[in-house]
mmCIF file of C-alpha atoms in Angstrom:
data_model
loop_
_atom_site.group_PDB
_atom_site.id
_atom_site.type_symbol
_atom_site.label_atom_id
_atom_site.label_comp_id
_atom_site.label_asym_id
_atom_site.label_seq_id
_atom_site.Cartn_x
_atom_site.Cartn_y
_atom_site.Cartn_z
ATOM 1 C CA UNK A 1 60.793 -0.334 25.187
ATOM 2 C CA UNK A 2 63.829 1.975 26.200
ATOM 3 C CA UNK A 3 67.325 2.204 25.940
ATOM 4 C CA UNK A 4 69.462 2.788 29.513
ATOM 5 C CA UNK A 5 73.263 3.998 29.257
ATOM 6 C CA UNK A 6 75.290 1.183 29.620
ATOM 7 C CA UNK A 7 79.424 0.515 30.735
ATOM 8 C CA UNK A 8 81.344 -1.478 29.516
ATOM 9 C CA UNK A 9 81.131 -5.268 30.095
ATOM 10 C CA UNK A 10 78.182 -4.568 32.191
ATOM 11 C CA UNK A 11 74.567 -6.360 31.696
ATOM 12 C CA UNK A 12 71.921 -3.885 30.151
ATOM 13 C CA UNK A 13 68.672 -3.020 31.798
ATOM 14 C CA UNK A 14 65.947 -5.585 31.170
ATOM 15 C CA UNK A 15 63.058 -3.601 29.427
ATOM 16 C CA UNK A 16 58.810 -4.491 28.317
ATOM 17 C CA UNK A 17 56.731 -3.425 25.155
ATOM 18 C CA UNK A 18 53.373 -2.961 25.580
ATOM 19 C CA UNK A 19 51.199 -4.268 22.979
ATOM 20 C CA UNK A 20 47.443 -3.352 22.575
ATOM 21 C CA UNK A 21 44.805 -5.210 20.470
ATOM 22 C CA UNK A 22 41.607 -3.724 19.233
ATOM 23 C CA UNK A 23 38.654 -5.989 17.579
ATOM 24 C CA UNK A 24 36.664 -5.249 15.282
ATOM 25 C CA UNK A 25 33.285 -6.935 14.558
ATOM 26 C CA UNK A 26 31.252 -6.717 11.478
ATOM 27 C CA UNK A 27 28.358 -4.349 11.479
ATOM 28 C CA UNK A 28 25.449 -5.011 9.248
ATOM 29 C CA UNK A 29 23.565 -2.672 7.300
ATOM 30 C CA UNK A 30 20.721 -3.275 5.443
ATOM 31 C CA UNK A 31 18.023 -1.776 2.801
ATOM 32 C CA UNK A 32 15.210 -2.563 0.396
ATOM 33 C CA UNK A 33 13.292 -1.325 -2.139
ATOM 34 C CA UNK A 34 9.888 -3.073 -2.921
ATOM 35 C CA UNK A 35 9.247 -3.259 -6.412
ATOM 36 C CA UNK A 36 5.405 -4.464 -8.333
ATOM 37 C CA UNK A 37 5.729 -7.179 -10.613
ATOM 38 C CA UNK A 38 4.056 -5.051 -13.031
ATOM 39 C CA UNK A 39 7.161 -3.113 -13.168
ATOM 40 C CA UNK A 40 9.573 -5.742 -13.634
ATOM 41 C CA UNK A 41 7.436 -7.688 -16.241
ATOM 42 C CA UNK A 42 6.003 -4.841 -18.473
ATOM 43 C CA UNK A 43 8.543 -2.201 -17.967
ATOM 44 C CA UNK A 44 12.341 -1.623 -19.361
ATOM 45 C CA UNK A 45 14.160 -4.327 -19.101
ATOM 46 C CA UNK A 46 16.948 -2.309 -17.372
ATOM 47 C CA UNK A 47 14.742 -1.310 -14.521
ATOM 48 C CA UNK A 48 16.364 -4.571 -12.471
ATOM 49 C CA UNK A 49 19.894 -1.977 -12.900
ATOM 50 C CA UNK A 50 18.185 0.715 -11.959
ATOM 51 C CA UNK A 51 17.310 -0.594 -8.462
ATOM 52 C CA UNK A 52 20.386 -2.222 -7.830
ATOM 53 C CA UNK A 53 22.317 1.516 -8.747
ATOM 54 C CA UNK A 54 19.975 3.050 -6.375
ATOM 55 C CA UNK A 55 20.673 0.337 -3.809
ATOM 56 C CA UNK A 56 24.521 0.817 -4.242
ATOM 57 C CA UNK A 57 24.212 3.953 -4.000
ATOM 58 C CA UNK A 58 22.677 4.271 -1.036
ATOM 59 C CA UNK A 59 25.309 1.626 0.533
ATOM 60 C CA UNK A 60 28.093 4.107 -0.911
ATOM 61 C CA UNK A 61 26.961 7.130 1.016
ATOM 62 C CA UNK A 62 26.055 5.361 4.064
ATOM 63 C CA UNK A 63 29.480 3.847 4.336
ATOM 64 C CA UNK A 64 31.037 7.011 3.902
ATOM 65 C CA UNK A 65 28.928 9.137 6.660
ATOM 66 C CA UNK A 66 29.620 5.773 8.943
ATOM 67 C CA UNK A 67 33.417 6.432 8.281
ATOM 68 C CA UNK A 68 33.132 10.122 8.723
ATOM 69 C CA UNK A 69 30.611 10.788 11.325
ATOM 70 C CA UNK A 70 29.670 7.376 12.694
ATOM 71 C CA UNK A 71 28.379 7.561 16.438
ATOM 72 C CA UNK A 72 29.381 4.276 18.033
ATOM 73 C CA UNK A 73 25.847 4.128 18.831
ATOM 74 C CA UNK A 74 23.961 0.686 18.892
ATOM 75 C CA UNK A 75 27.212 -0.651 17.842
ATOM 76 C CA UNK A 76 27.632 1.783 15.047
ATOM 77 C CA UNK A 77 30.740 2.517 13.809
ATOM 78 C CA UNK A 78 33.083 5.467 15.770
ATOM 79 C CA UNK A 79 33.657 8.195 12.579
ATOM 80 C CA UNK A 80 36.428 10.347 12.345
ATOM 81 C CA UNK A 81 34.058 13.321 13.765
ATOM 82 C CA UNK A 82 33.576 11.611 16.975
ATOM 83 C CA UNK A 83 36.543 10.583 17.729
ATOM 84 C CA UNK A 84 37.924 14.162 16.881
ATOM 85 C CA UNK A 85 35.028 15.811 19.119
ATOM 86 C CA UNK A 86 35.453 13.524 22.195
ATOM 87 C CA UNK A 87 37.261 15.682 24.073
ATOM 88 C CA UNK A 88 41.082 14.106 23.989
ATOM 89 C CA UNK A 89 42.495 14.551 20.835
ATOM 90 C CA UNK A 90 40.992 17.567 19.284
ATOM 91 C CA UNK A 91 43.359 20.677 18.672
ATOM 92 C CA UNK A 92 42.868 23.744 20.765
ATOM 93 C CA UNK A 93 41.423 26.085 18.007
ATOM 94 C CA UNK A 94 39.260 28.523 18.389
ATOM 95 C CA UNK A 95 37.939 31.669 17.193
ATOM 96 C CA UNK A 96 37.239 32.451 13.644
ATOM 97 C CA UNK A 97 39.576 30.076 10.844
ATOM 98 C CA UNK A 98 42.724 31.489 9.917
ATOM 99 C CA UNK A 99 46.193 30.266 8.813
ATOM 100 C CA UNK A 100 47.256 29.994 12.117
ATOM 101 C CA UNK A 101 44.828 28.074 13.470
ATOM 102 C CA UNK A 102 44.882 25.517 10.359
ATOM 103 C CA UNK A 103 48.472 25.320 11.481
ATOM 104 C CA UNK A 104 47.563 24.905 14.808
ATOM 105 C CA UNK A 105 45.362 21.091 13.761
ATOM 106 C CA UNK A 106 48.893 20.372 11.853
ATOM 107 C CA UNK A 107 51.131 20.968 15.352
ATOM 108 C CA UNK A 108 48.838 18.784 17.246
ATOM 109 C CA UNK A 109 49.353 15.799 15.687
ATOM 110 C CA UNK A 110 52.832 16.370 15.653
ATOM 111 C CA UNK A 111 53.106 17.088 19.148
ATOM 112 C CA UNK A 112 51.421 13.708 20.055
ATOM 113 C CA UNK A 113 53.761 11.556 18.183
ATOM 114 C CA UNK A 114 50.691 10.580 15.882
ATOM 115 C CA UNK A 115 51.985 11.806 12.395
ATOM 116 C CA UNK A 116 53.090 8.420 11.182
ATOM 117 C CA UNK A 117 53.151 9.337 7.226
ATOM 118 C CA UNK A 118 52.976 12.817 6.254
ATOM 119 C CA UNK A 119 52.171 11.260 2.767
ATOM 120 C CA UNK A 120 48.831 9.669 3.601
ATOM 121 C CA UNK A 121 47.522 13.007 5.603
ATOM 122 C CA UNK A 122 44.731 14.663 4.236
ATOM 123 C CA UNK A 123 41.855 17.483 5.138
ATOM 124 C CA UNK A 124 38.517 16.368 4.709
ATOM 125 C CA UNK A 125 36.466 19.645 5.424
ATOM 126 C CA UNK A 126 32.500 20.680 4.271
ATOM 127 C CA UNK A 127 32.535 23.197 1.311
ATOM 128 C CA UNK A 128 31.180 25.858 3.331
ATOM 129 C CA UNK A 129 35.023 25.591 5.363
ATOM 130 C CA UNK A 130 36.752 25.232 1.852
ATOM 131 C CA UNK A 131 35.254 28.797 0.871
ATOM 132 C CA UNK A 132 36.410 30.052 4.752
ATOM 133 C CA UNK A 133 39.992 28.674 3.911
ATOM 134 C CA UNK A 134 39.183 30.503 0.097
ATOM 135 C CA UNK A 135 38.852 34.114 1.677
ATOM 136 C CA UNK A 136 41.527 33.980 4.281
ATOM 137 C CA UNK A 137 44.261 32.565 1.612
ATOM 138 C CA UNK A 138 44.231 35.841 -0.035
ATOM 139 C CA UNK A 139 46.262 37.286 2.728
ATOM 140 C CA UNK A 140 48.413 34.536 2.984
ATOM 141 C CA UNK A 141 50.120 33.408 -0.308
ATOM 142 C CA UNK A 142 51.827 30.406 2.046
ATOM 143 C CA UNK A 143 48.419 28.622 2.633
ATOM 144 C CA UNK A 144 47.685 26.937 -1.111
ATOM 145 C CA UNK A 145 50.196 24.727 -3.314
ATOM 146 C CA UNK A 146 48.883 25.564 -6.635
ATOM 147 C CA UNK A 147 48.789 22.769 -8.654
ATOM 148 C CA UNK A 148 52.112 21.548 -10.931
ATOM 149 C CA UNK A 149 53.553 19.091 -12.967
ATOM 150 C CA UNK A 150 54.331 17.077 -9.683
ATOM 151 C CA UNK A 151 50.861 17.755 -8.516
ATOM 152 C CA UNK A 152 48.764 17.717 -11.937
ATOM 153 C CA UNK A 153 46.147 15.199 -10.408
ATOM 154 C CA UNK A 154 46.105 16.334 -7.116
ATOM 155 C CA UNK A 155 44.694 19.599 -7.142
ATOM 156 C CA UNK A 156 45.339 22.473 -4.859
ATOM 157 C CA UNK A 157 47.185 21.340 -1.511
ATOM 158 C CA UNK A 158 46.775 23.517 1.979
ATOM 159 C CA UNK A 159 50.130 23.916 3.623
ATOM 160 C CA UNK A 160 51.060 21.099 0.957
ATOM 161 C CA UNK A 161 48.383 18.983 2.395
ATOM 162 C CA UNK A 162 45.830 16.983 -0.018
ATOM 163 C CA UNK A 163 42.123 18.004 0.959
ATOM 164 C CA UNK A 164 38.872 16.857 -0.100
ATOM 165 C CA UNK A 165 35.203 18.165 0.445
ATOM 166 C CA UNK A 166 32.263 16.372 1.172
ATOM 167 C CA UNK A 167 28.445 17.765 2.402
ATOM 168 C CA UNK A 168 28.315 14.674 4.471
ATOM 169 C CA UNK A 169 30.116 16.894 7.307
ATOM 170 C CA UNK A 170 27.661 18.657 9.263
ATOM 171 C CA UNK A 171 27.714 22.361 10.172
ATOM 172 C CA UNK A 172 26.336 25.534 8.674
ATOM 173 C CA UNK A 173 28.569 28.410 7.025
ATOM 174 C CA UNK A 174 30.865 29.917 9.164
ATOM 175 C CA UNK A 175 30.842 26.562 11.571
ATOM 176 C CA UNK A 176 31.151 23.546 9.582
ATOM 177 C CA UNK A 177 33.708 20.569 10.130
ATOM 178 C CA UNK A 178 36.750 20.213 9.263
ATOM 179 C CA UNK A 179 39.222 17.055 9.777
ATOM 180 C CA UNK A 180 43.483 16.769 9.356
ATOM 181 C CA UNK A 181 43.417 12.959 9.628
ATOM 182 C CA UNK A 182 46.862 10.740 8.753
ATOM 183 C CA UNK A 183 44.577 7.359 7.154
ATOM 184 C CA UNK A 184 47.718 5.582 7.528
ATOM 185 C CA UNK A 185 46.200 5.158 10.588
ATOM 186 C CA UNK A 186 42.762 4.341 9.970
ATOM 187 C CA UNK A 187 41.391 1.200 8.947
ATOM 188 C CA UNK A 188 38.186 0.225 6.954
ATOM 189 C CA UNK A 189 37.030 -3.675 6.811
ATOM 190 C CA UNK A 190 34.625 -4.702 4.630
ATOM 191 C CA UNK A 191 33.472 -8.629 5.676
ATOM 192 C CA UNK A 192 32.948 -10.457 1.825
ATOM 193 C CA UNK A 193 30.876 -8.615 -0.862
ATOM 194 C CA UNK A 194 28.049 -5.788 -0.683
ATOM 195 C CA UNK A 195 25.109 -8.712 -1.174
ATOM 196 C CA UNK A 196 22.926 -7.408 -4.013
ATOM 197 C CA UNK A 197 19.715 -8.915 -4.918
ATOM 198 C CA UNK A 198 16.550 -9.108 -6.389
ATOM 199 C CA UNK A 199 13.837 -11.441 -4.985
ATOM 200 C CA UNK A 200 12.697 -13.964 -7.336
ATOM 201 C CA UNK A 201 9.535 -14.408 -5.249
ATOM 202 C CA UNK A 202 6.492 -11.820 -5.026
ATOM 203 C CA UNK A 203 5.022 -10.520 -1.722
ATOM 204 C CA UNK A 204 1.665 -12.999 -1.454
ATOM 205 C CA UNK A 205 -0.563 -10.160 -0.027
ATOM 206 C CA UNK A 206 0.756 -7.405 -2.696
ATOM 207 C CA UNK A 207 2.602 -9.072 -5.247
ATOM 208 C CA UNK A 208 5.530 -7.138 -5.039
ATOM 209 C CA UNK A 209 9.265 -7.988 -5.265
ATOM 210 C CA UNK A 210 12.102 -6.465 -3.163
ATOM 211 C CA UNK A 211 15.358 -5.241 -4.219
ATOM 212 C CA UNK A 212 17.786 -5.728 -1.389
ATOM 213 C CA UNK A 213 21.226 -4.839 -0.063
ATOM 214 C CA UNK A 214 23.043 -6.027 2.544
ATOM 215 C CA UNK A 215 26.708 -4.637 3.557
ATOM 216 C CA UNK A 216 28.703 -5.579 6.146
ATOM 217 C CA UNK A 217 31.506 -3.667 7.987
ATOM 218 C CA UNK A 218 33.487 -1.662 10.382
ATOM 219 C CA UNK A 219 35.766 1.268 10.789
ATOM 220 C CA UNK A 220 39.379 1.462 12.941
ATOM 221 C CA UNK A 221 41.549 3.941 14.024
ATOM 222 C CA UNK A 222 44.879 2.546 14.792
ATOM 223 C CA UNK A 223 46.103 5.243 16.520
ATOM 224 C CA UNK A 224 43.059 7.705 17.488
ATOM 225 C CA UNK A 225 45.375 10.546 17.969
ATOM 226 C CA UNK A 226 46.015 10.766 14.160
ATOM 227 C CA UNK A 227 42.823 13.023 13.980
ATOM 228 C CA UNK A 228 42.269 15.964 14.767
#
C-alpha cells in the first residue's frame, strides 16, 4: 500500500497490498535401533531409557542441522545456510573477518528492510569463527559487550548482538560459517509429538526388537532476507 498527497475535499488515490502465502508440509524423519531380546529380558532394566535417549538424541541433532543447513533436497527442509548461500541475500563480505566486515552482515539486513526485531537477532557461527572474532576483538574494544547485571545470562554479545556456537556449521579454521539471522522471522513446525517407541514384537528370523523414532516437521523463513 502507499500514501499519495492529497487536497483538500478531493478523493484519495485508490491503492493494493500484496499478500503472499507460503505452505509448509510436514517432513518425516525416521530411525531405529534393533535391539536382541536377550538384552531387554536379562539386562538393566533401564536399557529400554537408554535407547529411547539415544533415539532422542539423534532426533535433536538432526532437527537442528535440518534448521541450520537443510538442503531442500528430496523435500528436505531449506536451512538457514542455504538460503544465506543462494546467491540473493548474502552480504558482500569478503576477505579475511574483521570488525568491519561483521558490520558489514549487520548493514545488510538493514538495508533490505528485513530487520524486523533487533531483539530476536542473533549470530550463530562454528567455534573455529568464534576464535577468528576472539583475535580480531583485541584491536577493537567496540566489538564485545562484556557481560553485566542486565546481561548476567546472556553472555558476551558482538556489537550487542546475542551469538551462539554450534559444530553443526560446516567449514574448517579460517573458513567456517557464520549466520546474523533475525528468528523473528523464521518459523519451525513440529506436526504432533516426536513418536517414541519400543516394539513389543520380536523380529521372527532374529528375534530382535526395534527401538523407533519418528519426527515430523518443517522449517520457514518468513522473510528470507532476515539472513544473512
Amino acid at each position: 500500500a502507499s500514501l499519495t498527497l492529497t487536497a483538500e475535499g478531493a478523493a484519495g488515490t485508490e491503492t493494493s497490498v500484496a499478500f503472499e502465502q507460503e505452505q509448509l508440509y510436514p517432513v518425516k524423519y525416521m530411525g531405529w535401533i534393533p535391539v536382541s531380546r536377550e538384552s531387554i529380558l536379562m539386562g538393566d532394566p533401564s536399557l529400554d531409557s537408554v535407547i529411547k535417549g539415544e533415539l532422542f538424541a539423534r532426533a535433536v541433532v538432526n532437527f537442528t542441522t535440518q534448521f541450520l543447513t537443510g538442503q531442500g533436497v528430496a523435500g528436505a527442509p531449506q536451512g538457514m545456510t542455504k538460503i544465506a548461500t543462494d546467491g540473493s541475500y548474502t552480504a558482500s563480505c569478503t576477505g579475511a573477518l574483521d570488525a568491519g566486515e561483521l558490520a558489514t552482515m549487520i548493514e545488510t539486513i538493514k538495508t533490505n528492510n528485513a530487520l524486523v526485531d533487533f531483539g530476536r537477532l542473533a549470530w550463530i557461527m562454528h567455534p573455529f569463527t568464534e576464535a577468528a572474532i576472539f583475535a580480531i576483538a583485541s584491536s577493537n574494544s567496540l566489538l564485545f559487550t562484556p557481560p553485566n547485571a542486565a546481561y548476567a545470562t546472556e553472555g558476551l554479545r558482538i556489537f550487542g548482538i546475542p551469538y551462539a556456537t554450534t559444530t553443526i556449521l560446516g567449514g574448517a579454521e579460517g573458513t567456517a560459517d557464520l549466520i546474523l539471522a533475525d528468528l523473528s522471522q523464521w518459523a519451525a513446525i513440529r506436526w504432533g509429538a516426536i513418536e517414541l517407541d519400543m516394539s513389543p514384537h520380536p523380529q521372527f528370523t532374529s528375534d530382535n526388537v526395534v527401538g523407533r523414532i519418528i519426527d515430523r516437521f518443517n522449517v520457514l523463513a518468513k522473510h528470507r532476507q532476515s539472513i544473512v
